[in-house]
CSV table of C-alpha atoms in Angstrom, one decimal:
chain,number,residue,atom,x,y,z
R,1,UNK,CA,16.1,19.6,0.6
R,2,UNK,CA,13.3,19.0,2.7
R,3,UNK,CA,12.5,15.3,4.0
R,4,UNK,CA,9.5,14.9,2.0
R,5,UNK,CA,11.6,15.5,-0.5
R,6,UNK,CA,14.5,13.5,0.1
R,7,UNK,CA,11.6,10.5,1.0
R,8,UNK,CA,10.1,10.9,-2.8
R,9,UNK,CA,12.9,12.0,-5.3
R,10,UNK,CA,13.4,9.0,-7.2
R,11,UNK,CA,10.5,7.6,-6.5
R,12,UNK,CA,8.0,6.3,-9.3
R,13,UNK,CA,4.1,5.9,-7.8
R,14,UNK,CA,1.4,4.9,-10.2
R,15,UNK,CA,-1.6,7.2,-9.1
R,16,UNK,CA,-5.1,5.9,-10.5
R,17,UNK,CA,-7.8,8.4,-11.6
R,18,UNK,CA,-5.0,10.8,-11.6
R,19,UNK,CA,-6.7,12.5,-15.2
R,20,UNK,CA,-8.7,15.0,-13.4
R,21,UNK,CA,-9.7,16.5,-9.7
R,22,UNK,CA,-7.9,15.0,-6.7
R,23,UNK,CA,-5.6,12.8,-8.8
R,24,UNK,CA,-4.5,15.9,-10.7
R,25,UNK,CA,-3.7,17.5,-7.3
R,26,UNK,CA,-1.8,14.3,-6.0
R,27,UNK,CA,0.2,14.1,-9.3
R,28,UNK,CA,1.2,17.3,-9.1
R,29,UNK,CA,2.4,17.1,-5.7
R,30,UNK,CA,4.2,14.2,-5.9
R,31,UNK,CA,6.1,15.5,-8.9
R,32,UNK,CA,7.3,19.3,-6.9
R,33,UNK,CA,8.5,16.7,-4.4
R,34,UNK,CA,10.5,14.6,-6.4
R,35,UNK,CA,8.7,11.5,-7.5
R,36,UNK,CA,7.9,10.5,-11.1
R,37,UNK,CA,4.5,9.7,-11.9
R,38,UNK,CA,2.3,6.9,-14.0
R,39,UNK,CA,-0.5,8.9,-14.7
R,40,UNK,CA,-3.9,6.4,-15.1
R,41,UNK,CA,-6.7,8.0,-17.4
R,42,UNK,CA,-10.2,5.5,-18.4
R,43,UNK,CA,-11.6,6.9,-21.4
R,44,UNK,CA,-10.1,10.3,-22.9
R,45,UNK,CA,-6.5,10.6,-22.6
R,46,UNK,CA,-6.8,14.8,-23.5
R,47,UNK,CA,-6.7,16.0,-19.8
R,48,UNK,CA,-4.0,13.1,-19.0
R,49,UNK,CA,-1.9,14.1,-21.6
R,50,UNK,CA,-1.9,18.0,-20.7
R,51,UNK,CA,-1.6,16.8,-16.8
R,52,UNK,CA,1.3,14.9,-18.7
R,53,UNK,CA,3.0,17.3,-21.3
R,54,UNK,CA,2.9,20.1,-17.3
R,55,UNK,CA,5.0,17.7,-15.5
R,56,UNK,CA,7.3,16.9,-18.0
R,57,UNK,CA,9.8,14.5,-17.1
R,58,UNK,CA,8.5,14.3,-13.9
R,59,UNK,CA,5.8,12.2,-16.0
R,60,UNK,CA,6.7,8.4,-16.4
R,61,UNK,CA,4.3,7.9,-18.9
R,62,UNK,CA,0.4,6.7,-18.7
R,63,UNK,CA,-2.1,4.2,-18.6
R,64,UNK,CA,-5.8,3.5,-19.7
R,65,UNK,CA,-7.6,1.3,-17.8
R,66,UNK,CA,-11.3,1.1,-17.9
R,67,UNK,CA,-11.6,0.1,-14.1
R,68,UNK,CA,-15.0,-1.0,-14.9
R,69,UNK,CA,-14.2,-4.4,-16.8
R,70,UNK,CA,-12.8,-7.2,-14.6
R,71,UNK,CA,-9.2,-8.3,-14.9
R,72,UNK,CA,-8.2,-4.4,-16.3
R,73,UNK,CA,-6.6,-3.9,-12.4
R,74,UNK,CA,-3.8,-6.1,-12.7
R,75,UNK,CA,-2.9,-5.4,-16.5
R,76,UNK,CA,-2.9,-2.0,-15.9
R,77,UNK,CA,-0.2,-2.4,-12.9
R,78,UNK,CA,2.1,-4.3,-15.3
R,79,UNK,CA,1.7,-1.5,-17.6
R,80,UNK,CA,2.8,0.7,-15.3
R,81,UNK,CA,5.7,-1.3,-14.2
R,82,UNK,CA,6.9,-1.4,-17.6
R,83,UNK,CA,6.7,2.3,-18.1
R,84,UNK,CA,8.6,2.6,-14.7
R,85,UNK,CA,10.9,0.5,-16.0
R,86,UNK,CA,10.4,-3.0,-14.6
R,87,UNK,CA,9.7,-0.8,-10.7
R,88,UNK,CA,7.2,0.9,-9.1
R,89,UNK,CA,7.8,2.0,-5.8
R,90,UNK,CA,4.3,3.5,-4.4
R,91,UNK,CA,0.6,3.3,-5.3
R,92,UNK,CA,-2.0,5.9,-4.6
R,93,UNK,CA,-5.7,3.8,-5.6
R,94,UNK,CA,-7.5,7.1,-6.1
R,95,UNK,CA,-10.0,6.2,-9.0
R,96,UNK,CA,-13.8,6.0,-8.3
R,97,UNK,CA,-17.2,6.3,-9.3
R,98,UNK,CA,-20.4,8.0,-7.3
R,99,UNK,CA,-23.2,6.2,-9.4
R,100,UNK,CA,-26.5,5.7,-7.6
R,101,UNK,CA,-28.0,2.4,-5.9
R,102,UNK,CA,-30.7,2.7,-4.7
R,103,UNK,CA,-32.4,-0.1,-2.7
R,104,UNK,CA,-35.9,1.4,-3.6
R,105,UNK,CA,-35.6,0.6,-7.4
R,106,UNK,CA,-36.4,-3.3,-9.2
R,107,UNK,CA,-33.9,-5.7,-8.1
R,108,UNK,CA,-32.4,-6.3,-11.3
R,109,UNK,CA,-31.3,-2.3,-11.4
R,110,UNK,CA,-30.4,-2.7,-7.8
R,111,UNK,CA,-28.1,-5.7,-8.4
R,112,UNK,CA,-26.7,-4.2,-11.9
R,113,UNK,CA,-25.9,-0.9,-10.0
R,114,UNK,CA,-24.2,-2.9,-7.0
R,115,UNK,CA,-21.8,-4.9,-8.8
R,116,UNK,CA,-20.5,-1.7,-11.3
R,117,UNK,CA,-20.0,0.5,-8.1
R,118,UNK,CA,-18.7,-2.8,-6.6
R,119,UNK,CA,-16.4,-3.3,-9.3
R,120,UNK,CA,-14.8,0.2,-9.8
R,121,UNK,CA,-14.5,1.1,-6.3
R,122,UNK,CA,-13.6,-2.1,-4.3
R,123,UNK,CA,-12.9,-5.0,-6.7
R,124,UNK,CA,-10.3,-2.9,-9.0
R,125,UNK,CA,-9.0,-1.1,-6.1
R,126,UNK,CA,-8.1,-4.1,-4.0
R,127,UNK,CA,-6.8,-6.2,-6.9
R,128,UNK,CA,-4.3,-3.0,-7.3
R,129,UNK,CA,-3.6,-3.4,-3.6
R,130,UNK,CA,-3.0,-7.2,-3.8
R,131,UNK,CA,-0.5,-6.4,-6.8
R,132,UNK,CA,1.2,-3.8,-4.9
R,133,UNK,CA,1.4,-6.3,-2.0
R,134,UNK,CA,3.6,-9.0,-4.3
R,135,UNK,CA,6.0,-6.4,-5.7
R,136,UNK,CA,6.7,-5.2,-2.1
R,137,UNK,CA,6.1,-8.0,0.6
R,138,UNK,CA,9.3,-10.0,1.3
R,139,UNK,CA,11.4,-8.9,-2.1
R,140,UNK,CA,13.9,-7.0,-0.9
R,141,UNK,CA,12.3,-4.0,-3.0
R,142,UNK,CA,9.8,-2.4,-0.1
R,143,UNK,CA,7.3,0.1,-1.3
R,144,UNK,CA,3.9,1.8,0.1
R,145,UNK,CA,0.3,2.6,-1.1
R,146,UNK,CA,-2.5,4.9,-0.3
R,147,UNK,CA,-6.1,4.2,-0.9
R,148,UNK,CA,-8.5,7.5,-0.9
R,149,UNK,CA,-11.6,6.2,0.6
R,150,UNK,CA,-14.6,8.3,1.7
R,151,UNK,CA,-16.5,9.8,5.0
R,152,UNK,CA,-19.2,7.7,3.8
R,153,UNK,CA,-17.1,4.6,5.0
R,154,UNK,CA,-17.4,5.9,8.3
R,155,UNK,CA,-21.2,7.4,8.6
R,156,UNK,CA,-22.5,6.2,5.5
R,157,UNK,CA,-24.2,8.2,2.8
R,158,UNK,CA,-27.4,8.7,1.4
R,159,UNK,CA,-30.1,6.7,0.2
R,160,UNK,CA,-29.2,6.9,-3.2
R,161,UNK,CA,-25.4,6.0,-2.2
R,162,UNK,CA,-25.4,2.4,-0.4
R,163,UNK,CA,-23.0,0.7,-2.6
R,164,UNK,CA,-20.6,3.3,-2.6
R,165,UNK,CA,-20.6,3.7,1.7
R,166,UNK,CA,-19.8,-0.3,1.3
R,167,UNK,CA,-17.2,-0.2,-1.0
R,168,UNK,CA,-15.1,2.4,0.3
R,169,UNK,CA,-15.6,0.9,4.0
R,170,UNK,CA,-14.4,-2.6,2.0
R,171,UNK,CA,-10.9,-0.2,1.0
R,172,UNK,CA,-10.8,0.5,4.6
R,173,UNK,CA,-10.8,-2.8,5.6
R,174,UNK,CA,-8.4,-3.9,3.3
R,175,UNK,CA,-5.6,-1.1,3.7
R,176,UNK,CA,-5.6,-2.0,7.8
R,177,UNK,CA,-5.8,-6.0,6.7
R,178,UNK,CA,-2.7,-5.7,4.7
R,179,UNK,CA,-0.7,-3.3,7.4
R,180,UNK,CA,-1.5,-5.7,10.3
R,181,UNK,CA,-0.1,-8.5,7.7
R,182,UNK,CA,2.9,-7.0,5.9
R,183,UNK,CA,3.7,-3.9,7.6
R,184,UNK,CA,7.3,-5.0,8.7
R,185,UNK,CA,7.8,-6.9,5.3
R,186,UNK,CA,7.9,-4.6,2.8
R,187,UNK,CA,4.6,-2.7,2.7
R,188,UNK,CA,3.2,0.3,4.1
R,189,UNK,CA,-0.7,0.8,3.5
R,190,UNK,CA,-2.5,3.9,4.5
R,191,UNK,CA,-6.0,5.4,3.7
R,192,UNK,CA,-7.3,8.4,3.6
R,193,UNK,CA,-11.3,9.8,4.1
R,194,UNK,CA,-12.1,12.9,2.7
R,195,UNK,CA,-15.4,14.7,2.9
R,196,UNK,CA,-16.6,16.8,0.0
R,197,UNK,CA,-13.1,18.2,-2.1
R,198,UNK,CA,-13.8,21.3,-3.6
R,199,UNK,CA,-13.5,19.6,-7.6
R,200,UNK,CA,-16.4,19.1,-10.4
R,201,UNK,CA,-17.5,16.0,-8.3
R,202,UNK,CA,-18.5,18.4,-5.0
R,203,UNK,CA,-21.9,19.7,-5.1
R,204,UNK,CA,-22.4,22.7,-8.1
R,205,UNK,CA,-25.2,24.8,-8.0
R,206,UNK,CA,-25.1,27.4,-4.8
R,207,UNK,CA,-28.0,25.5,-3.1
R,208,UNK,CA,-26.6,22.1,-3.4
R,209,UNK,CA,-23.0,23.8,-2.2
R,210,UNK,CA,-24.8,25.6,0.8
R,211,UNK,CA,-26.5,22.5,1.9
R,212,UNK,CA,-23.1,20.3,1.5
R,213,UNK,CA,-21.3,23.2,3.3
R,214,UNK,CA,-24.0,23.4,6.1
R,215,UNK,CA,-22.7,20.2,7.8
R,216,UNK,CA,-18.7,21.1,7.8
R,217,UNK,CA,-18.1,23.4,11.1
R,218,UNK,CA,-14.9,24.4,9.2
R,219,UNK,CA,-17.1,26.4,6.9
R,220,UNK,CA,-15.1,25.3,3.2
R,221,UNK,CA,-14.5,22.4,1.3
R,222,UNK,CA,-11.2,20.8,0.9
R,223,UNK,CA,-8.7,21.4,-2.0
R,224,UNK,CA,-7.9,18.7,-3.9
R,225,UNK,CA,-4.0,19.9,-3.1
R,226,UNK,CA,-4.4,18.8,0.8
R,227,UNK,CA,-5.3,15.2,0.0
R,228,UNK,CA,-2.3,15.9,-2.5
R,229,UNK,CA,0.5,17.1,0.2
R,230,UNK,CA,-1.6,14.4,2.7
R,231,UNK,CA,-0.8,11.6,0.3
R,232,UNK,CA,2.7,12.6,-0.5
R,233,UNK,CA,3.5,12.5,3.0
R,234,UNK,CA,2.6,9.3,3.8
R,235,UNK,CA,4.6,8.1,0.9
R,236,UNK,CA,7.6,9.7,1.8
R,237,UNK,CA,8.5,7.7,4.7
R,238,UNK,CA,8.4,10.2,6.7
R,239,UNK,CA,6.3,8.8,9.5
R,240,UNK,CA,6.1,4.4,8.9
R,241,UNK,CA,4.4,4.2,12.4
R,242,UNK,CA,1.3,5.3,10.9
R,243,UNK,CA,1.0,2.2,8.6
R,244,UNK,CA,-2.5,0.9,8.8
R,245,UNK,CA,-4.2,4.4,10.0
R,246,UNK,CA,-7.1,6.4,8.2
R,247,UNK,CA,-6.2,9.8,7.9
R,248,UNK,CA,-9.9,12.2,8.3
R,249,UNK,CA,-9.8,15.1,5.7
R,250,UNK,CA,-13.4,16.2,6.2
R,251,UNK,CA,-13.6,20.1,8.3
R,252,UNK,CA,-14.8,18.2,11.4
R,253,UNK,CA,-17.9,17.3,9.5
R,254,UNK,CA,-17.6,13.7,10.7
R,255,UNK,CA,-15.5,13.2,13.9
R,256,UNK,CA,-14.5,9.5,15.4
């Protein structure tokens, strides 16, 4: 048995946004390592529940949870602490949405747009985190989380994209706040910045995809299944030092 596989078997981490693309990836690896899974779906449960009905028991069970709606964060964590069974042991925050803000449009769209982006992918995220943070910190019952942040955290994005560059710099912030506080009672935080992943999200159309591809010196997008062997990794215990640290997955297309 491998260690990542000795670090995850009999482990249960609720993954969020884990119905489709990356989150199907990180699922799935997590599960051929050992782990169960509480899969997270927000509207449709049809892709969750074939993701589901693949892993078989590796599968806890899942939750809906319209991330959107304030207050869904933290219900959807006890959920998924009942379905594990009254313990979770990890957390991968992987959910998000890409909606445009632009600062050239009326305030009242620029404001609405804000605070949904805002919402989704900060807000939710870190009231996740914070939950994570009291099942973990000084219990006796440590555990670890991953946040999947962005490249735009880092450089930013583009003009249509300024609320989305915040919030994922906001997870950022928040996964090295809570190592510097708790890392040596109870909780591991880690994030992770990918550039463009190579799922439905990623640019289509073979112009778009040329242009996207122009600035990555590695030449490809990533697969969804490295943030997934990336994430299970961390969660495996396999290297603790690394609490705190943002792990680039991006082909050198932004280097700090």
């Amino acid at each position: 048995m491998t260690d990542l596989a000795s670090g995850l078997t009999g482990q249960t981490i609720f993954v969020t946004g884990s119905s489709r693309g990356t989150g199907v990836a990180i699922a799935r690896t997590l599960a051929s390592h050992g782990a169960r899974v509480v899969l997270h779906f927000s509207a449709s449960p049809d892709k969750a529940r074939t993701l589901a009905s693949e892993l078989g028991e590796a599968c806890a069970g899942m939750v809906q949870a319209d991330f959107a709606t304030p207050g869904a964060a933290p219900q959807a964590w006890r959920e998924a602490t009942r379905i594990a069974g009254g313990r979770l042991n990890g957390l991968v925050v992987n959910h998000g949405i890409f909606d445009a803000s632009p600062a050239l449009e009326d305030y009242d769209t620029w404001r609405t747009s804000w605070a949904r982006v805002l919402e989704v992918d900060l807000q939710s995220a870190v009231d996740l985190m914070r939950e994570a943070a009291n099942a973990f910190v000084d219990t006796g019952t440590p555990g670890a989380l991953v946040a999947v942040a962005s490249r735009a955290a880092h450089r930013g994005d583009d003009a249509e994209h300024p609320a989305y560059a915040a919030a994922k710099a906001g997870l950022i912030a928040t996964v090295k706040t809570f190592a510097r506080a708790w890392s040596g009672r109870g909780l591991l935080a880690y994030a992770i910045s990918p550039g463009w992943i190579d799922t439905e999200m990623a640019p289509q159309g073979k112009d778009a995809r040329a242009r996207a591809l122009a600035e990555v010196p590695l030449g490809a997008m990533a697969a969804p299944e490295e943030i997934g062997r990336l994430t299970a990794f961390l969660l495996s215990g396999a290297c603790p030092s690394a609490t705190g640290a943002t792990f680039d997955v991006n082909g050198a297309s932004y280097v700090r």
